[in-house]
Coordinates of C-alpha atoms in Angstrom, one line a residue:
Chain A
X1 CA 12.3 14.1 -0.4
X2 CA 10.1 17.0 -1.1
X3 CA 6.7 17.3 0.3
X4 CA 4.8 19.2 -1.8
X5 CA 0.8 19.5 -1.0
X6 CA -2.3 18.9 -3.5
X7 CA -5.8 19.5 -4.1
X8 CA -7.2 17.4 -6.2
X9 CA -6.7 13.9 -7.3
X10 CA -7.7 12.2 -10.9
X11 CA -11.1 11.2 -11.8
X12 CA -12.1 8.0 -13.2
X13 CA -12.1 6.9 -16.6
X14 CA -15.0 5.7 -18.2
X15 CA -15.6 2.8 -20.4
X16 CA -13.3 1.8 -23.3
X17 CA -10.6 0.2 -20.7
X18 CA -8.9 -2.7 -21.8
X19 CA -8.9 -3.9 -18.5
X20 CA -12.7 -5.0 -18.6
X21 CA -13.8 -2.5 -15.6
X22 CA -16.4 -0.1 -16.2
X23 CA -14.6 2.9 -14.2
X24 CA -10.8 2.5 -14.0
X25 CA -9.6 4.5 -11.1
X26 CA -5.6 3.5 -11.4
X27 CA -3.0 1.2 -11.9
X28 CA -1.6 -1.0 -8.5
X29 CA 2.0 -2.5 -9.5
X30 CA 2.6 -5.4 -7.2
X31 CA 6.4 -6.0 -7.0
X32 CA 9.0 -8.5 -6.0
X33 CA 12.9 -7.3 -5.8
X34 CA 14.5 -10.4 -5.5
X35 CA 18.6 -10.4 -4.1
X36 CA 19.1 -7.2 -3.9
X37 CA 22.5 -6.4 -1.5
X38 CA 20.9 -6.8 2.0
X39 CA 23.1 -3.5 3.2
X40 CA 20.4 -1.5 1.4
X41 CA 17.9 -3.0 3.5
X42 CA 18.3 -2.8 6.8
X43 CA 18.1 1.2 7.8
X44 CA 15.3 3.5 7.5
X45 CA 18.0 6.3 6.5
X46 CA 19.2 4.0 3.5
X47 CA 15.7 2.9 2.5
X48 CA 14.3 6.2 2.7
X49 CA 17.0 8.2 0.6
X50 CA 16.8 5.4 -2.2
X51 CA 12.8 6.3 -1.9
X52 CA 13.6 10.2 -2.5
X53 CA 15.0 9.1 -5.2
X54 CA 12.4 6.8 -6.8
X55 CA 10.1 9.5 -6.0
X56 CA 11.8 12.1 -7.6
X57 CA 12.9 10.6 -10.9
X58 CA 9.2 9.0 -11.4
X59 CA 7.9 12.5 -11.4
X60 CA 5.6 12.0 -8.3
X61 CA 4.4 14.4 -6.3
X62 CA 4.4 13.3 -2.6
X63 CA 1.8 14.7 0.3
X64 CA 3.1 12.4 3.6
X65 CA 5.9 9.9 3.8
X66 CA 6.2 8.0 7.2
X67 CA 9.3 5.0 8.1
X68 CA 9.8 2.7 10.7
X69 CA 12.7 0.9 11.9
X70 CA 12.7 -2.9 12.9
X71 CA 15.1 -4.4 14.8
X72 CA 17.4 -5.2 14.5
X73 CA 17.1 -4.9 10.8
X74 CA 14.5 -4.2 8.0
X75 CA 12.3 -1.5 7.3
X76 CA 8.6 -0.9 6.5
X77 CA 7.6 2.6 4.4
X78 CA 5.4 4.1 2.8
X79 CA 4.6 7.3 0.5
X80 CA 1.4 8.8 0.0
X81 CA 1.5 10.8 -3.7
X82 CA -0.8 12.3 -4.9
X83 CA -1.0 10.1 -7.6
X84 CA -1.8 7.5 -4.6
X85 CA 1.4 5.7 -3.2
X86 CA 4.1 3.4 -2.7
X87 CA 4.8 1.0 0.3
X88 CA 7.5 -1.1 0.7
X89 CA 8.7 -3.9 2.8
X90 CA 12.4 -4.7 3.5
X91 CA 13.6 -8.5 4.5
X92 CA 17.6 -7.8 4.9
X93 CA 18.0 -10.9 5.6
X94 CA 16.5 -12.7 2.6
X95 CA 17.6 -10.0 0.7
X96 CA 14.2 -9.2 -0.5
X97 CA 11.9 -6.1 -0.8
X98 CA 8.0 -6.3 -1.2
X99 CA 6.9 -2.8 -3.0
X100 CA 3.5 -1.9 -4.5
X101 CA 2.6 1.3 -6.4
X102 CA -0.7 2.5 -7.0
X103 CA -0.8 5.2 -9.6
X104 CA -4.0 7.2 -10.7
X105 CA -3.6 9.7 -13.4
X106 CA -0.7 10.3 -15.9
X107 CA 1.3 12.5 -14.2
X108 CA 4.0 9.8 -12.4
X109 CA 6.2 7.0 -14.2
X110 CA 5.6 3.6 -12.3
X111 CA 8.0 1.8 -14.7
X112 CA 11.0 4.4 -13.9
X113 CA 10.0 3.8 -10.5
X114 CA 10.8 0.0 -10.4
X115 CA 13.8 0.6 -12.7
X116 CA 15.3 3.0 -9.9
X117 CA 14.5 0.5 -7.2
X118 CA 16.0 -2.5 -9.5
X119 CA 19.0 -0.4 -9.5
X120 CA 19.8 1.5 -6.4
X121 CA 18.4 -1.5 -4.3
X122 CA 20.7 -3.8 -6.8
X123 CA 18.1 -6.5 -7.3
X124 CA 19.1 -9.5 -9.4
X125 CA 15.3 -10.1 -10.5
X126 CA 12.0 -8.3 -10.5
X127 CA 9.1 -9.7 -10.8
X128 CA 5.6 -7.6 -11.2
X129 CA 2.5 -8.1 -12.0
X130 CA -0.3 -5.0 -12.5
X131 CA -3.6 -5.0 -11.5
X132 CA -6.2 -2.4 -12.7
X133 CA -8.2 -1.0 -10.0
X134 CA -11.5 0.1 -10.1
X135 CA -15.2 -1.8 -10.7
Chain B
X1 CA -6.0 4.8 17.2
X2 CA -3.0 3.3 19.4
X3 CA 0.2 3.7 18.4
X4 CA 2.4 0.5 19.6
X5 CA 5.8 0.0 18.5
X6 CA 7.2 -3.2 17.5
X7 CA 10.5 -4.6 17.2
X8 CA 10.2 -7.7 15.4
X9 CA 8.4 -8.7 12.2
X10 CA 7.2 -11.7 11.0
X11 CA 9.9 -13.8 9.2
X12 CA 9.2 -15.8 5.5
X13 CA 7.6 -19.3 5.7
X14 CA 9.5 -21.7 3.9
X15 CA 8.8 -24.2 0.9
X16 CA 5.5 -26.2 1.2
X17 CA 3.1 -23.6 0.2
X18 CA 0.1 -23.6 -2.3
X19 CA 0.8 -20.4 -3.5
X20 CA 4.1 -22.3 -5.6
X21 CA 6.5 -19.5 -4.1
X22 CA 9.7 -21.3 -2.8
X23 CA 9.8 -18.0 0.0
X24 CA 6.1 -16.6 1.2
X25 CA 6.5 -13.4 3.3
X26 CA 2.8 -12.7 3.3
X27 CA -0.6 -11.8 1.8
X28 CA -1.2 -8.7 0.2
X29 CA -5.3 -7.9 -0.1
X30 CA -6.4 -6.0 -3.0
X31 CA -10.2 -5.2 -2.4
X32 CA -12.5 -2.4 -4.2
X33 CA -15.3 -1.1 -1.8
X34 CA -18.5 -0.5 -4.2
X35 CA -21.5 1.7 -4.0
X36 CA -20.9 2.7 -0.5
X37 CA -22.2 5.7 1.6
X38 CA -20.4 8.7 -0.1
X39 CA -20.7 11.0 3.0
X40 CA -18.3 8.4 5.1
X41 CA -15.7 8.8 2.5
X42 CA -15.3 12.5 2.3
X43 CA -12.9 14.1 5.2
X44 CA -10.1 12.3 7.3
X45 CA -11.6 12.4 10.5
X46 CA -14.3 10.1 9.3
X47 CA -12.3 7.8 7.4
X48 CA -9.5 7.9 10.3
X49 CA -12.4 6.8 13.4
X50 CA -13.7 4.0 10.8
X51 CA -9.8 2.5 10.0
X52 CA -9.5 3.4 13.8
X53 CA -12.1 0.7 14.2
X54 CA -10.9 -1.5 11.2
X55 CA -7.0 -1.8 13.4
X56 CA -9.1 -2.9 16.4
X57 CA -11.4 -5.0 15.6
X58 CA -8.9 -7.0 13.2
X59 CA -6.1 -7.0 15.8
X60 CA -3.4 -5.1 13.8
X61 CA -0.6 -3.5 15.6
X62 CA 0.2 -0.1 14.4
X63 CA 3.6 1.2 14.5
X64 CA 2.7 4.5 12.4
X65 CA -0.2 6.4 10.5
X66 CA -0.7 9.0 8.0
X67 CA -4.0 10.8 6.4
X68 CA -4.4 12.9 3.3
X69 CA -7.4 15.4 3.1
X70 CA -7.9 16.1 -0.3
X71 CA -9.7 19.4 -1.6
X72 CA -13.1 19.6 -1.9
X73 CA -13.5 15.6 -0.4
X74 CA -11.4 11.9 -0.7
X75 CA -9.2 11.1 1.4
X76 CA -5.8 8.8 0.8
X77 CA -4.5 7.0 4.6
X78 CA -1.7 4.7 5.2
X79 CA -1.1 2.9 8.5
X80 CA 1.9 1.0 9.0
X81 CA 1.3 -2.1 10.7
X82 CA 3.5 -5.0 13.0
X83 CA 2.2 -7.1 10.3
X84 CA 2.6 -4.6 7.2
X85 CA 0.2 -1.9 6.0
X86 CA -3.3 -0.8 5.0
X87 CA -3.7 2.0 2.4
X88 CA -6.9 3.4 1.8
X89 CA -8.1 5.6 -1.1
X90 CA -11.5 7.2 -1.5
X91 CA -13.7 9.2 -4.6
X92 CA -16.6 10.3 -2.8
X93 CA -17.9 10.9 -5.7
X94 CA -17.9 7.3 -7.3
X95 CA -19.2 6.0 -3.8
X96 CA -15.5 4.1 -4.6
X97 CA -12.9 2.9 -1.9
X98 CA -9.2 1.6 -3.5
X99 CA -8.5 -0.4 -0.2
X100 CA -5.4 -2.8 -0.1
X101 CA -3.4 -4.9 3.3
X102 CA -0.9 -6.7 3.1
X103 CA 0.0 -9.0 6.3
X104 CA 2.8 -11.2 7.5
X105 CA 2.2 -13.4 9.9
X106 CA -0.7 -14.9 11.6
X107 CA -1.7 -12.0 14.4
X108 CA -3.8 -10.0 12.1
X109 CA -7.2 -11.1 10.3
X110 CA -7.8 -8.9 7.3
X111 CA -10.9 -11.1 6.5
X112 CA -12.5 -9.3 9.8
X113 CA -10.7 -6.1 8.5
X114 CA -13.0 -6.3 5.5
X115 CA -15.9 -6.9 7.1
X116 CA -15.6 -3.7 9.3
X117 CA -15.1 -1.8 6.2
X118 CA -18.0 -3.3 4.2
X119 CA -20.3 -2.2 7.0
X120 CA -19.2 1.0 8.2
X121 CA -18.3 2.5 4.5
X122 CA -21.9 0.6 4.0
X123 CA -20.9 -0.6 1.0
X124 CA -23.4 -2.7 -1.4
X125 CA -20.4 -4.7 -3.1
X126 CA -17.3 -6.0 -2.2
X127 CA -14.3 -7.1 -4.6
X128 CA -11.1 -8.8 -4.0
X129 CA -8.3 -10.3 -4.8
X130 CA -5.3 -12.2 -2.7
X131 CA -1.5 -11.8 -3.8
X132 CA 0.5 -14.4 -2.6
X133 CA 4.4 -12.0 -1.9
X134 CA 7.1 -13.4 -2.3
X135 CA 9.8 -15.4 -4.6

């Protein structure tokens, strides 16, 4: 995964939103991989090489990425981009992953993102929902 | 901050829930800090002593933690938690905090979390939202 540094980050948008918020600082995809294959799940080497890829193919630019191993299995992660982050949450043993992605700015594809993860973590379902973040 | 490892995490709770999930594996926090003090939000070390505090107070256990400075001010922090994460973005400049935890488990108390951050970001609003993870 590269690491890549940054100096500024997006601005708000003003107004006009369909989302009802006055300022509209980003987008926070909530996301639930559901029976993916449970070998994918349990290493921080695994997790964190599908990640690289998520990263890299969803055009974002990461700043810090830090992984920890549970044991005997699972994984916690997250990616700080500048476009904001991703975190994710491996249950091997339920063969489930908890993700979110908050995007701000234009720059990174949140919707490649999950399709990457859908495939490389080979989850049966995905469910998301997006929530526009902001006031 | 201390840095604890952990070797466990917490596992799903089963059926019986009000959330209508069949598997519950936590709750994930979305909360918008409003019109707080601007000059809190600006450089890491600030925003690091204040989540410092935030860990504490709510009883988290961290297993890792990362901080962004961005160029002129905001700062974007992740700290990995036993019982998940906290990621925390700030615009100075909009007086704005993106703040989100997700928990597992019963350890942790992100209601006190919240409180800490309302009163040492000082901010004049709070905002959130509770996700129910899981499938």
């Amino acid at each position: 995964m590269s690491i890549k540094d940054s100096n500024s980050r997006s601005p708000a948008t003003y107004g006009g939103s369909s989302s009802g918020l006055n300022k509209e600082f980003g987008s926070h995809f909530i996301i639930e991989l559901i029976n993916c294959s449970p070998d994918r799940l349990k290493k921080v080497k695994d997790v964190k090489q599908i990640m690289g890829e998520v990263v890299q193919k969803s055009k974002s630019t990461v700043v810090r990425s830090s992984f920890h191993q549970f044991q005997p299995e699972g994984v916690t992660g997250m990616i700080l981009i500048r476009e904001s982050h991703f975190a994710i949450h491996t249950w091997p043993e339920e063969s489930y992953v908890a993700a979110d992605i908050f995007t701000c700015g234009q720059e990174m594809d949140p919707y490649i993102a999950m399709e990457v993860m859908e495939e490389r973590f080979e989850a049966k379902e995905v469910r998301y929902q997006v929530i526009r973040r902001g006031f």
